[in-house]
Coordinates of C-alpha atoms in Angstrom, one line a residue:
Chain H
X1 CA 5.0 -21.9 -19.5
X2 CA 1.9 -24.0 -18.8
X3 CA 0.0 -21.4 -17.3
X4 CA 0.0 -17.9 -15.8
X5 CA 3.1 -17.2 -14.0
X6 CA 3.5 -14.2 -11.3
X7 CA 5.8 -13.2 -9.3
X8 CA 6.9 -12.5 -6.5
X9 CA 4.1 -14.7 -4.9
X10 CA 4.6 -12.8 -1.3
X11 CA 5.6 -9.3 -1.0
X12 CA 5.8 -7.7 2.2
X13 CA 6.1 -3.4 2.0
X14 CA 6.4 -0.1 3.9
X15 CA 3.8 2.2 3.4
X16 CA 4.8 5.1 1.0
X17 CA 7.1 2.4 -0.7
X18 CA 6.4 1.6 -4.6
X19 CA 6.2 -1.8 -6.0
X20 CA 6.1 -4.1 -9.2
X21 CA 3.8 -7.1 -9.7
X22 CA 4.8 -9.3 -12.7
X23 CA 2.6 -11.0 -14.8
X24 CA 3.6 -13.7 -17.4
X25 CA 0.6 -15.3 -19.4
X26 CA 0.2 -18.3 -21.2
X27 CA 2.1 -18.0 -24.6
X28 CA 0.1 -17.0 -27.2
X29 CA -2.7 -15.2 -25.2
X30 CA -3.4 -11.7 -26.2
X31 CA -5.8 -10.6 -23.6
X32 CA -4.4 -10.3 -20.1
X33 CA -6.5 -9.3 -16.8
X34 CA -5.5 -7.7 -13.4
X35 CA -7.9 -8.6 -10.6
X36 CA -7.5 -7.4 -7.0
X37 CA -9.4 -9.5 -3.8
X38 CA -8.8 -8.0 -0.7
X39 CA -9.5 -10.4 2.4
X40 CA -13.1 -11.5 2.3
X41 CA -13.8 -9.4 -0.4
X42 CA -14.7 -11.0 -3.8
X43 CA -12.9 -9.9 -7.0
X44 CA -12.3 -6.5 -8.6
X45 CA -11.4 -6.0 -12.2
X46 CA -8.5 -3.9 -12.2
X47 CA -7.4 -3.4 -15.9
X48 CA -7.7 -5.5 -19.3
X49 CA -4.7 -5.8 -22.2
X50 CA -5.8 -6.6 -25.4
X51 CA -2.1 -7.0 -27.1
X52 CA -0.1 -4.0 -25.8
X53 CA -3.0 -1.5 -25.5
X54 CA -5.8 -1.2 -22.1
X55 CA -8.7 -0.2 -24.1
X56 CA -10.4 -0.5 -20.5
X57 CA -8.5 0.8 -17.1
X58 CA -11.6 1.6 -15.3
X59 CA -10.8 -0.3 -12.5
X60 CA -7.7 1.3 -11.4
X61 CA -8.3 2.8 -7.9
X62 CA -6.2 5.9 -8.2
X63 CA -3.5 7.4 -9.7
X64 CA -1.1 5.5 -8.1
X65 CA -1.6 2.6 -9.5
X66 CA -1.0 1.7 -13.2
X67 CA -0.2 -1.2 -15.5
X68 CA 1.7 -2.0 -19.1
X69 CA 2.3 -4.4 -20.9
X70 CA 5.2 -5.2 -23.5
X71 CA 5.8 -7.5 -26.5
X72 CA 2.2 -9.0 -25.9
X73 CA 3.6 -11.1 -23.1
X74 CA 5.0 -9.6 -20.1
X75 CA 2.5 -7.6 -17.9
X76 CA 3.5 -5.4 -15.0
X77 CA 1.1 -4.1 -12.2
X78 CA 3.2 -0.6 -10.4
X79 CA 1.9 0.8 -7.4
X80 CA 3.1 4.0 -6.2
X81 CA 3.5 4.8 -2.4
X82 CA 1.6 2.2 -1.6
X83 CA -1.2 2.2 1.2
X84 CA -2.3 -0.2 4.2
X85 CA -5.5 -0.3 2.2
X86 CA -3.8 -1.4 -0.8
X87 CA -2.8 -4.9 1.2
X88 CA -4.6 -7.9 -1.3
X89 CA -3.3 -10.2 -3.5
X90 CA -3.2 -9.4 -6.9
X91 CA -4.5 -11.7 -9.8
X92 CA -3.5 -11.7 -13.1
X93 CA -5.4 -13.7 -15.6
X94 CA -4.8 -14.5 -19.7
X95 CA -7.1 -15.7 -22.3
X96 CA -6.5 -16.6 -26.0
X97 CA -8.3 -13.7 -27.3
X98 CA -11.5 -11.5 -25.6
X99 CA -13.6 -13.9 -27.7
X100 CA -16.7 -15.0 -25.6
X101 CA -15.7 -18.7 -25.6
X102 CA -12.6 -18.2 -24.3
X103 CA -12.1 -19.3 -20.8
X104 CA -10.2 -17.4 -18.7
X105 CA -7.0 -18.5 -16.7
X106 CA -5.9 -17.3 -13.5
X107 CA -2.6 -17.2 -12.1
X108 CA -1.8 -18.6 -8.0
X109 CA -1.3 -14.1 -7.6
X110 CA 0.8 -11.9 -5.6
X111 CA 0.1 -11.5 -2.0
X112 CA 0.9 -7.8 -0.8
X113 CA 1.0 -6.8 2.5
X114 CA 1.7 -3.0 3.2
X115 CA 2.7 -2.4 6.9
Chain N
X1 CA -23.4 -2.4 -13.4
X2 CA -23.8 -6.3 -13.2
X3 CA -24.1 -7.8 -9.8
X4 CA -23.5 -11.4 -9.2
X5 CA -24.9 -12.9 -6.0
X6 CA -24.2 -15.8 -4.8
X7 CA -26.3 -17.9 -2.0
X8 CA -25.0 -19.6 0.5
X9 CA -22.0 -18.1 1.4
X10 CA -20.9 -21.1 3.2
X11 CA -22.3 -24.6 3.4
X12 CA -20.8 -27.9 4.9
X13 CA -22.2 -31.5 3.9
X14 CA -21.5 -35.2 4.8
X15 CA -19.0 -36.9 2.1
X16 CA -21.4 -38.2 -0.6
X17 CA -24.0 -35.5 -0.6
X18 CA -25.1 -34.0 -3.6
X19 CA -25.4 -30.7 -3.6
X20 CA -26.4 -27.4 -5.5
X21 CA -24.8 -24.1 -5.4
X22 CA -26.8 -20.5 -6.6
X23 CA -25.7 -17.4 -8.8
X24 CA -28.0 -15.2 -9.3
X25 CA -26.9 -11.8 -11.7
X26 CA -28.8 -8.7 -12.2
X27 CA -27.9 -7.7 -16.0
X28 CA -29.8 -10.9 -18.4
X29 CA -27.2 -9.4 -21.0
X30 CA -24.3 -11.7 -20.4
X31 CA -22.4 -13.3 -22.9
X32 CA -21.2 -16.2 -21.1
X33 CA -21.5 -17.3 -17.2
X34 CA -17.9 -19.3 -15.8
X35 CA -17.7 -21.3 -12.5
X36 CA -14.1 -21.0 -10.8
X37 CA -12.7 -22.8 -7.6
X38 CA -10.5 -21.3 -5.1
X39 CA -8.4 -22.7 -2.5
X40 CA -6.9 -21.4 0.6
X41 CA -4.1 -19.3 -0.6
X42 CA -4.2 -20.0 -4.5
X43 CA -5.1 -18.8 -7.5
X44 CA -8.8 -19.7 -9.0
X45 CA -9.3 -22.8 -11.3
X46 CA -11.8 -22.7 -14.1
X47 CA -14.3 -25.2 -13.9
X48 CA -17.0 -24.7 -16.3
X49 CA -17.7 -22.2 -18.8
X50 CA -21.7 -21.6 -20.6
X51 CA -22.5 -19.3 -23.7
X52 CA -25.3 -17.6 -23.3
X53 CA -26.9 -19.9 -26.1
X54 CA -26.2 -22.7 -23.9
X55 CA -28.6 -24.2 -21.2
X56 CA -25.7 -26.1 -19.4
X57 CA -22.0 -27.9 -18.9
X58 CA -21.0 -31.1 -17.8
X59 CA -17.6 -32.1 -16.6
X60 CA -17.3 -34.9 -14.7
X61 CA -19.3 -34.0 -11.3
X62 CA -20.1 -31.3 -12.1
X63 CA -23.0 -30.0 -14.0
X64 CA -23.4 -26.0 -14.6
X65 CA -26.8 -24.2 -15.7
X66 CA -27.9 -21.3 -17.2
X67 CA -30.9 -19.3 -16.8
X68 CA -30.8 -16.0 -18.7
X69 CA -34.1 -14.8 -18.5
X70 CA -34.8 -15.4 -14.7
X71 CA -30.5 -14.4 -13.9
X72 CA -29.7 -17.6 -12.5
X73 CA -27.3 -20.4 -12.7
X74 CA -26.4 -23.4 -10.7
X75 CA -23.2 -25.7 -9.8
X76 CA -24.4 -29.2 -9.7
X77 CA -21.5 -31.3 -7.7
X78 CA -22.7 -34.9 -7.7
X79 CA -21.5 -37.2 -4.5
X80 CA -19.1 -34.5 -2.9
X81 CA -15.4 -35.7 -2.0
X82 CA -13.7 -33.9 1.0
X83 CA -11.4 -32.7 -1.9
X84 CA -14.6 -30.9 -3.0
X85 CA -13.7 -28.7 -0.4
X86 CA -13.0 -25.1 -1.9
X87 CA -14.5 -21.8 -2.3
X88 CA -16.8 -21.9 -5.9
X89 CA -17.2 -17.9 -7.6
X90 CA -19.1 -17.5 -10.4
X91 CA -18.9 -15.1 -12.9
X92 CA -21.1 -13.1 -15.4
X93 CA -19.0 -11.7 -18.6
X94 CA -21.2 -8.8 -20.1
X95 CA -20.2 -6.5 -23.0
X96 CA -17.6 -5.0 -21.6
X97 CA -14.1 -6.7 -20.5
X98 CA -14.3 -7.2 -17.0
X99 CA -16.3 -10.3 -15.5
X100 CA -18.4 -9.8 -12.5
X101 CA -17.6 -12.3 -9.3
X102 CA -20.0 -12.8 -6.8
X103 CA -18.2 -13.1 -3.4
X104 CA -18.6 -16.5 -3.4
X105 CA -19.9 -19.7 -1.3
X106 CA -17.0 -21.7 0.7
X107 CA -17.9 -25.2 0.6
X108 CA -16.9 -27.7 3.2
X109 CA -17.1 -31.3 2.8
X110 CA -16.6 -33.9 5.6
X111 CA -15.3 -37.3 5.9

């Protein structure tokens, strides 16, 4: 597609529930960002893809969340029994490569809301 | 750790004001400095993005600088449009993979 595509845009939860945040990049962009901004809060780095493999995950709050990615395209964001404090939307962003020049591109996100 | 500041965190100007918007970050050793927009309930936008060799950017309006060695930049917006009206984040890319957001400034521009 034209830009960074996720899905689903709203997702409304009970707490202890899991869920899946897609991520589809722009085709042809091999590194792939998950962001979190919780409301007022500016943005947290979550977890970079370079290809397949997350040479850096040291934004992951806990153990219950994680993240993969498949084919070099397709990124999914799982978070296990999820949390009120885990209520934010969740960005993904894709660049062409983690080249310095390389702007970044942000998707519209994922709105969570755990009740 | 980098720290991105950003001042103000709001500001609201007359249609056809020019008007400046500050970043300041704490770690000089940035690779490259990018200016995003936000609106209500949407994704961000890039805007601008500077190397760290460069001095500044220029699209349209807007006109992005860069001032390593004092760890500041600014976001230029010549004659603001009520369309102007967004929340602006920069961000500072160090070595690592993550870039640092400041929390922002929400601009408001009037008719």
């Amino acid at each position: 597609g034209a830009g960074v595509s996720q899905s689903p845009s709203n997702k409304v939860t009970e707490k202890g529930k899991d869920v899946e945040l897609r991520c589809d990049p722009i085709s042809g962009h091999t590194a792939l960002y998950w962001y979190r901004q919780r409301l007022g809060q500016g943005l947290e780095f979550l977890i970079y893809f370079q290809g397949n493999s997350a040479p850096d995950k040291s934004g992951l709050p806990s153990d219950r969340f994680s993240a993969e990615r498949t084919g070099e395209s397709v990124s999914t964001l799982t978070i296990q029994r999820t949390q009120q404090e885990d209520s934010a939307v969740y960005l993904c962003a894709s660049s062409l490569d983690r080249g310095h020049g390389n702007t970044i591109y942000f998707g519209e996100g994922s709105w969570l809301t755990v009740v | 750790k980098q720290e991105v500041t950003q001042i103000p965190a709001a500001l609201s100007v007359p249609e056809g004001e020019n008007l400046v918007l500050n970043c300041s970050f704490t770690d000089s050793a940035i690779y490259n400095l990018q200016w995003f927009r936000q609106d209500p309930g949407k994704g961000l936008t890039s805007l601008l993005l500077i190397q760290s060799s460069q001095r500044e950017q220029t699209s349209g309006r807007l006109n992005a600088s860069l001032d390593k060695s004092s760890g500041r930049s600014t976001l230029y917006i010549a004659a603001s449009q009520p369309g102007d009206s967004a929340t602006y984040l920069c961000a500072a890319r160090n070595s690592g993979y993550a870039l640092n957001f400041g929390k922002g400034t929400s601009l408001l521009v009037t008719p």
